[in-house]
């Protein structure tokens, strides 16, 4: 299905040259690279520009993918992102998520957009286009990264690959109404499976105003690059975006109002993994062998999160230990905590292999977009503890569809034992719901 969609805009008569541009590291970068792998396996040539230091270290090389590293974002910048944007969100109350996007965080993101746009409208990339006839530009958040501008300048159609909550870009592109207050709401309303009350509508409106400076930061960062090529605003370049590939699965979000050029392709990047051999490190193999007859829980809150000094995270792990569970936990490089033998800490976890191994009973996660799709594909019930962005919506969807449960971090001391125990007891129900979906 994915290949058919791409072929709608690719010349069928020859192997196509595709220019792919990454944003930041972690799940965003690897998701785009996984999509590039599918296209490379189909015989297309990919030029993949990576702007993140060591961003593709864990990605599998492919003879049809040429990686061009134009690095403008390194580990020190990741530390800055954590300090100014994420740390307070992870440590604070769930209701604090929007307020945490204050001036210092907005400045960090403005810098992200500025550096990215500088790469994708810079001389090095334009020189690539002068030497190669590219058929398609593929990227994520293409308007703010400068990829839509690149498509307009070079007259090459752009494909935007986005998580599901960014469908509003496709709606705006087609002049269709955004479903801000309808069912489902696509803007900041976390209880979107029912029609919100009048008070909730006012709350969403307030949140929108709080979030407005952050939304504007991308457009502000892009302005000098737009003016360089004679454009006044992002509206002048949006028509270069011809297709939206949404990293979503209908089992979660049907029905959405979808424009004709928005196609959900979530889980497409996981199809080949079902047949690939699982190769665990000796450390993981030994832990799983010693866990026979016990319930194994996998815990991860993403690649950027530095959880070693987050109090509720330590409390959560302690509760899982008290429940006599075997725990594989993703920790950061700063973590010096001593764990008992029932816990395996990993500073990098082969998440897909763990989930598809059949050894993990429950996945405890922030419920990012890639993670929630992986759970349903591999039929592993998810306990979502959302922190920010689309994670609240994802957690609501997981709970609503019967694929797992949602728990606010404030409730961990009071409800975590009960919820985890119930999920293990009712594992078959969640597993059955996911398999059916």
CSV table of C-alpha atoms in Angstrom, one decimal, residues 5-290:
chain,number,residue,atom,x,y,z
A,5,UNK,CA,1.0,5.7,-2.6
A,6,UNK,CA,4.5,6.8,-3.3
A,7,UNK,CA,4.2,5.8,-6.9
A,8,UNK,CA,1.3,8.2,-7.4
A,9,UNK,CA,3.9,11.0,-7.4
A,10,UNK,CA,7.0,9.2,-8.5
A,11,UNK,CA,7.8,8.5,-12.2
A,12,UNK,CA,7.0,4.8,-12.8
A,13,UNK,CA,9.3,4.4,-15.8
A,14,UNK,CA,12.6,4.7,-13.9
A,15,UNK,CA,14.3,4.5,-10.6
A,16,UNK,CA,13.6,7.7,-8.7
A,17,UNK,CA,16.0,9.9,-6.9
A,18,UNK,CA,14.5,11.0,-3.5
A,19,UNK,CA,16.0,13.7,-1.3
A,20,UNK,CA,15.2,13.0,2.4
A,21,UNK,CA,15.9,15.5,5.2
A,22,UNK,CA,15.9,14.8,8.9
A,23,UNK,CA,15.0,17.0,11.8
A,24,UNK,CA,16.2,16.0,15.3
A,25,UNK,CA,17.4,12.6,16.6
A,26,UNK,CA,15.6,9.9,18.4
A,27,UNK,CA,12.3,8.5,17.2
A,28,UNK,CA,11.7,11.3,14.7
A,29,UNK,CA,14.9,10.7,12.8
A,30,UNK,CA,14.7,6.9,12.9
A,31,UNK,CA,11.1,6.8,11.8
A,32,UNK,CA,11.9,8.9,8.7
A,33,UNK,CA,15.0,6.6,8.0
A,34,UNK,CA,12.8,3.5,8.3
A,35,UNK,CA,10.5,5.0,5.6
A,36,UNK,CA,13.6,5.7,3.5
A,37,UNK,CA,14.6,2.0,3.9
A,38,UNK,CA,11.2,0.9,2.4
A,39,UNK,CA,11.7,3.1,-0.6
A,40,UNK,CA,15.4,1.9,-1.0
A,41,UNK,CA,14.2,-1.7,-0.9
A,42,UNK,CA,11.9,-0.9,-3.7
A,43,UNK,CA,14.9,0.2,-5.8
A,44,UNK,CA,14.8,4.0,-5.4
A,45,UNK,CA,17.9,6.0,-4.7
A,46,UNK,CA,17.8,8.1,-1.5
A,47,UNK,CA,20.0,11.0,-0.5
A,48,UNK,CA,19.5,11.3,3.2
A,49,UNK,CA,20.7,14.5,4.8
A,50,UNK,CA,21.3,14.1,8.5
A,51,UNK,CA,21.8,17.2,10.7
A,52,UNK,CA,22.3,15.4,14.1
A,53,UNK,CA,25.7,14.3,15.4
A,54,UNK,CA,25.7,10.4,15.6
A,55,UNK,CA,22.0,10.5,14.7
A,56,UNK,CA,22.1,7.5,12.5
A,57,UNK,CA,24.5,5.3,14.6
A,58,UNK,CA,21.7,2.7,15.3
A,59,UNK,CA,20.3,2.8,11.7
A,60,UNK,CA,21.0,0.0,9.3
A,61,UNK,CA,23.0,1.0,6.2
A,62,UNK,CA,21.5,0.4,2.8
A,63,UNK,CA,23.3,0.4,-0.6
A,64,UNK,CA,20.6,2.7,-2.1
A,65,UNK,CA,20.8,5.2,0.8
A,66,UNK,CA,23.6,7.8,0.6
A,67,UNK,CA,23.9,9.6,3.9
A,68,UNK,CA,25.2,13.2,3.8
A,69,UNK,CA,26.0,14.4,7.3
A,70,UNK,CA,25.7,18.2,7.6
A,71,UNK,CA,25.7,18.3,11.4
A,72,UNK,CA,24.4,21.3,13.2
A,73,UNK,CA,23.0,19.6,16.3
A,74,UNK,CA,25.1,17.7,18.8
A,75,UNK,CA,25.0,16.1,22.3
A,76,UNK,CA,25.5,19.5,24.0
A,77,UNK,CA,22.4,20.8,22.1
A,78,UNK,CA,20.5,17.8,23.3
A,79,UNK,CA,21.5,18.6,26.9
A,80,UNK,CA,20.2,22.2,26.3
A,81,UNK,CA,16.9,20.8,25.0
A,82,UNK,CA,16.5,18.7,28.1
A,83,UNK,CA,17.5,21.5,30.5
A,84,UNK,CA,15.3,24.3,28.9
A,85,UNK,CA,12.4,22.3,27.5
A,86,UNK,CA,11.9,18.9,28.9
A,87,UNK,CA,13.2,18.6,32.4
A,88,UNK,CA,10.6,20.8,34.0
A,89,UNK,CA,7.9,19.1,32.1
A,90,UNK,CA,9.0,15.6,33.2
A,91,UNK,CA,9.5,16.7,36.9
A,92,UNK,CA,6.4,18.9,37.2
A,93,UNK,CA,2.7,18.2,37.3
A,94,UNK,CA,0.9,17.1,34.2
A,95,UNK,CA,-1.0,20.3,34.0
A,96,UNK,CA,2.3,22.2,33.8
A,97,UNK,CA,3.1,20.8,30.4
A,98,UNK,CA,2.1,23.9,28.4
A,99,UNK,CA,3.5,26.4,30.8
A,100,UNK,CA,6.9,24.8,30.6
A,101,UNK,CA,7.2,26.0,27.0
A,102,UNK,CA,8.4,29.3,28.3
A,103,UNK,CA,10.8,31.9,26.7
A,104,UNK,CA,13.9,29.8,27.1
A,105,UNK,CA,12.3,26.7,25.5
A,106,UNK,CA,10.8,28.7,22.7
A,107,UNK,CA,14.3,30.1,22.0
A,108,UNK,CA,15.7,26.6,21.9
A,109,UNK,CA,13.1,25.6,19.3
A,110,UNK,CA,13.7,28.8,17.3
A,111,UNK,CA,17.3,27.7,17.2
A,112,UNK,CA,16.3,24.2,16.0
A,113,UNK,CA,14.2,25.7,13.1
A,114,UNK,CA,16.9,28.2,12.2
A,115,UNK,CA,19.7,25.7,12.0
A,116,UNK,CA,17.6,23.2,10.1
A,117,UNK,CA,16.3,25.8,7.6
A,118,UNK,CA,19.9,27.0,7.2
A,119,UNK,CA,20.9,23.5,6.1
A,120,UNK,CA,18.0,22.8,3.7
A,121,UNK,CA,18.1,26.2,2.0
A,122,UNK,CA,21.9,26.4,2.1
A,123,UNK,CA,24.5,26.2,-0.6
A,124,UNK,CA,25.6,22.6,0.1
A,125,UNK,CA,22.0,21.2,-0.4
A,126,UNK,CA,21.3,23.5,-3.4
A,127,UNK,CA,24.5,22.3,-4.9
A,128,UNK,CA,23.2,18.7,-4.6
A,129,UNK,CA,20.1,19.7,-6.5
A,130,UNK,CA,22.2,21.3,-9.2
A,131,UNK,CA,24.1,18.0,-9.7
A,132,UNK,CA,21.1,15.6,-9.3
A,133,UNK,CA,17.6,15.6,-10.7
A,134,UNK,CA,15.5,14.8,-7.7
A,135,UNK,CA,12.0,13.5,-8.2
A,136,UNK,CA,10.7,14.0,-4.6
A,137,UNK,CA,11.6,15.7,-1.3
A,138,UNK,CA,10.7,13.6,1.8
A,139,UNK,CA,10.8,15.0,5.3
A,140,UNK,CA,9.0,15.7,8.6
A,141,UNK,CA,7.7,19.1,9.6
A,142,UNK,CA,8.6,20.4,6.2
A,143,UNK,CA,7.4,23.9,6.6
A,144,UNK,CA,9.5,24.9,9.6
A,145,UNK,CA,12.6,22.8,8.6
A,146,UNK,CA,13.0,24.6,5.3
A,147,UNK,CA,12.1,21.6,3.2
A,148,UNK,CA,8.9,23.2,1.8
A,149,UNK,CA,11.0,26.2,0.8
A,150,UNK,CA,13.5,23.9,-0.8
A,151,UNK,CA,10.7,22.3,-2.8
A,152,UNK,CA,9.4,25.6,-4.0
A,153,UNK,CA,12.9,26.9,-5.0
A,154,UNK,CA,13.8,23.8,-6.9
A,155,UNK,CA,10.3,23.0,-8.2
A,156,UNK,CA,10.4,19.5,-6.7
A,157,UNK,CA,7.2,18.1,-5.0
A,158,UNK,CA,7.4,17.6,-1.3
A,159,UNK,CA,6.1,14.7,0.8
A,160,UNK,CA,5.4,15.5,4.5
A,161,UNK,CA,5.7,12.5,6.9
A,162,UNK,CA,4.0,13.4,10.2
A,163,UNK,CA,2.6,11.8,13.4
A,164,UNK,CA,-1.2,11.7,13.5
A,165,UNK,CA,-1.8,14.8,15.5
A,166,UNK,CA,-0.2,17.0,12.8
A,167,UNK,CA,-3.0,16.2,10.4
A,168,UNK,CA,-4.2,19.8,10.8
A,169,UNK,CA,-1.4,20.7,8.3
A,170,UNK,CA,-3.0,18.7,5.6
A,171,UNK,CA,-6.4,20.2,6.5
A,172,UNK,CA,-5.1,23.7,6.3
A,173,UNK,CA,-3.3,22.9,3.0
A,174,UNK,CA,-6.7,21.9,1.5
A,175,UNK,CA,-8.6,24.8,3.1
A,176,UNK,CA,-10.7,22.4,5.2
A,177,UNK,CA,-11.8,23.3,8.7
A,178,UNK,CA,-9.7,22.2,11.7
A,179,UNK,CA,-11.8,20.2,14.1
A,180,UNK,CA,-10.8,22.3,17.1
A,181,UNK,CA,-14.0,21.9,19.1
A,182,UNK,CA,-15.7,19.0,17.3
A,183,UNK,CA,-15.3,15.3,17.6
A,184,UNK,CA,-12.5,14.4,17.5
A,185,UNK,CA,-10.7,17.6,18.5
A,186,UNK,CA,-7.3,17.9,17.0
A,187,UNK,CA,-5.9,20.7,19.1
A,188,UNK,CA,-4.8,20.3,22.7
A,189,UNK,CA,-8.0,18.7,23.9
A,190,UNK,CA,-7.0,15.4,25.5
A,191,UNK,CA,-10.5,14.0,26.0
A,192,UNK,CA,-11.3,14.1,22.3
A,193,UNK,CA,-13.3,10.9,22.0
A,194,UNK,CA,-16.4,12.8,23.3
A,195,UNK,CA,-17.7,16.2,22.6
A,196,UNK,CA,-16.1,18.7,25.1
A,197,UNK,CA,-18.2,20.8,27.4
A,198,UNK,CA,-18.4,24.5,27.2
A,199,UNK,CA,-15.9,24.9,30.1
A,200,UNK,CA,-13.5,22.5,28.3
A,201,UNK,CA,-13.8,24.5,25.1
A,202,UNK,CA,-12.8,27.6,27.0
A,203,UNK,CA,-9.9,25.7,28.5
A,204,UNK,CA,-8.7,24.6,25.1
A,205,UNK,CA,-8.9,28.2,23.9
A,206,UNK,CA,-6.8,29.3,26.8
A,207,UNK,CA,-4.2,26.6,26.1
A,208,UNK,CA,-4.1,27.7,22.4
A,209,UNK,CA,-3.1,31.2,23.5
A,210,UNK,CA,-0.5,29.9,25.9
A,211,UNK,CA,1.0,27.7,23.1
A,212,UNK,CA,0.8,30.4,20.4
A,213,UNK,CA,4.3,31.9,20.9
A,214,UNK,CA,5.8,28.4,20.5
A,215,UNK,CA,3.8,27.8,17.3
A,216,UNK,CA,4.9,31.2,16.0
A,217,UNK,CA,8.6,30.4,16.7
A,218,UNK,CA,8.9,28.2,13.6
A,219,UNK,CA,7.5,30.9,11.3
A,220,UNK,CA,9.7,33.6,12.9
A,221,UNK,CA,12.8,31.5,12.4
A,222,UNK,CA,12.0,30.8,8.8
A,223,UNK,CA,11.4,34.4,7.9
A,224,UNK,CA,15.0,35.4,6.9
A,225,UNK,CA,15.3,32.3,4.7
A,226,UNK,CA,12.0,33.0,3.0
A,227,UNK,CA,13.0,36.6,2.3
A,228,UNK,CA,16.3,35.4,0.9
A,229,UNK,CA,14.4,33.8,-1.9
A,230,UNK,CA,11.8,36.5,-2.3
A,231,UNK,CA,8.9,35.0,-0.3
A,232,UNK,CA,6.9,36.9,2.4
A,233,UNK,CA,5.5,34.0,4.5
A,234,UNK,CA,5.2,30.2,4.8
A,235,UNK,CA,1.9,30.5,2.9
A,236,UNK,CA,4.0,31.2,-0.2
A,237,UNK,CA,5.7,27.9,-0.1
A,238,UNK,CA,3.1,25.5,1.2
A,239,UNK,CA,1.9,24.4,-2.3
A,240,UNK,CA,5.1,22.5,-2.8
A,241,UNK,CA,3.7,20.0,-0.3
A,242,UNK,CA,1.8,17.5,-2.5
A,243,UNK,CA,1.3,14.5,-0.2
A,244,UNK,CA,1.0,13.9,3.6
A,245,UNK,CA,2.0,10.5,4.8
A,246,UNK,CA,0.6,10.2,8.4
A,247,UNK,CA,2.4,8.0,10.8
A,248,UNK,CA,-0.9,6.6,12.2
A,249,UNK,CA,-3.1,3.5,12.0
A,250,UNK,CA,-6.9,3.4,11.5
A,251,UNK,CA,-7.2,1.1,14.5
A,252,UNK,CA,-6.5,4.1,16.7
A,253,UNK,CA,-8.0,7.1,15.0
A,254,UNK,CA,-10.7,6.1,12.5
A,255,UNK,CA,-12.7,8.1,11.5
A,256,UNK,CA,-10.8,11.3,11.1
A,257,UNK,CA,-11.7,14.0,8.5
A,258,UNK,CA,-8.9,13.3,6.1
A,259,UNK,CA,-8.1,15.3,2.9
A,260,UNK,CA,-7.6,13.3,-0.3
A,261,UNK,CA,-3.8,13.8,-0.1
A,262,UNK,CA,-3.4,12.5,3.5
A,263,UNK,CA,-2.7,8.8,3.7
A,264,UNK,CA,-2.2,6.9,7.0
A,265,UNK,CA,0.8,4.5,6.7
A,266,UNK,CA,1.6,3.8,10.4
A,267,UNK,CA,3.2,0.4,11.1
A,268,UNK,CA,4.4,0.2,7.4
A,269,UNK,CA,8.0,0.5,8.7
A,270,UNK,CA,7.5,-2.5,11.0
A,271,UNK,CA,6.3,-5.0,8.4
A,272,UNK,CA,9.7,-6.4,7.5
A,273,UNK,CA,10.7,-6.7,11.2
A,274,UNK,CA,8.4,-9.7,11.7
A,275,UNK,CA,10.7,-11.9,9.7
A,276,UNK,CA,14.0,-10.5,10.8
A,277,UNK,CA,16.1,-12.5,13.3
A,278,UNK,CA,16.2,-11.1,16.9
A,279,UNK,CA,19.7,-10.6,18.0
A,280,UNK,CA,19.9,-9.6,21.7
A,281,UNK,CA,23.1,-8.8,23.5
A,282,UNK,CA,24.4,-11.5,25.9
A,283,UNK,CA,23.3,-9.3,28.8
A,284,UNK,CA,19.7,-9.2,27.6
A,285,UNK,CA,19.7,-12.9,26.7
A,286,UNK,CA,20.9,-13.9,30.2
A,287,UNK,CA,18.3,-11.6,31.9
A,288,UNK,CA,15.4,-13.1,29.8
A,289,UNK,CA,16.6,-16.7,30.5
A,290,UNK,CA,16.7,-15.9,34.3
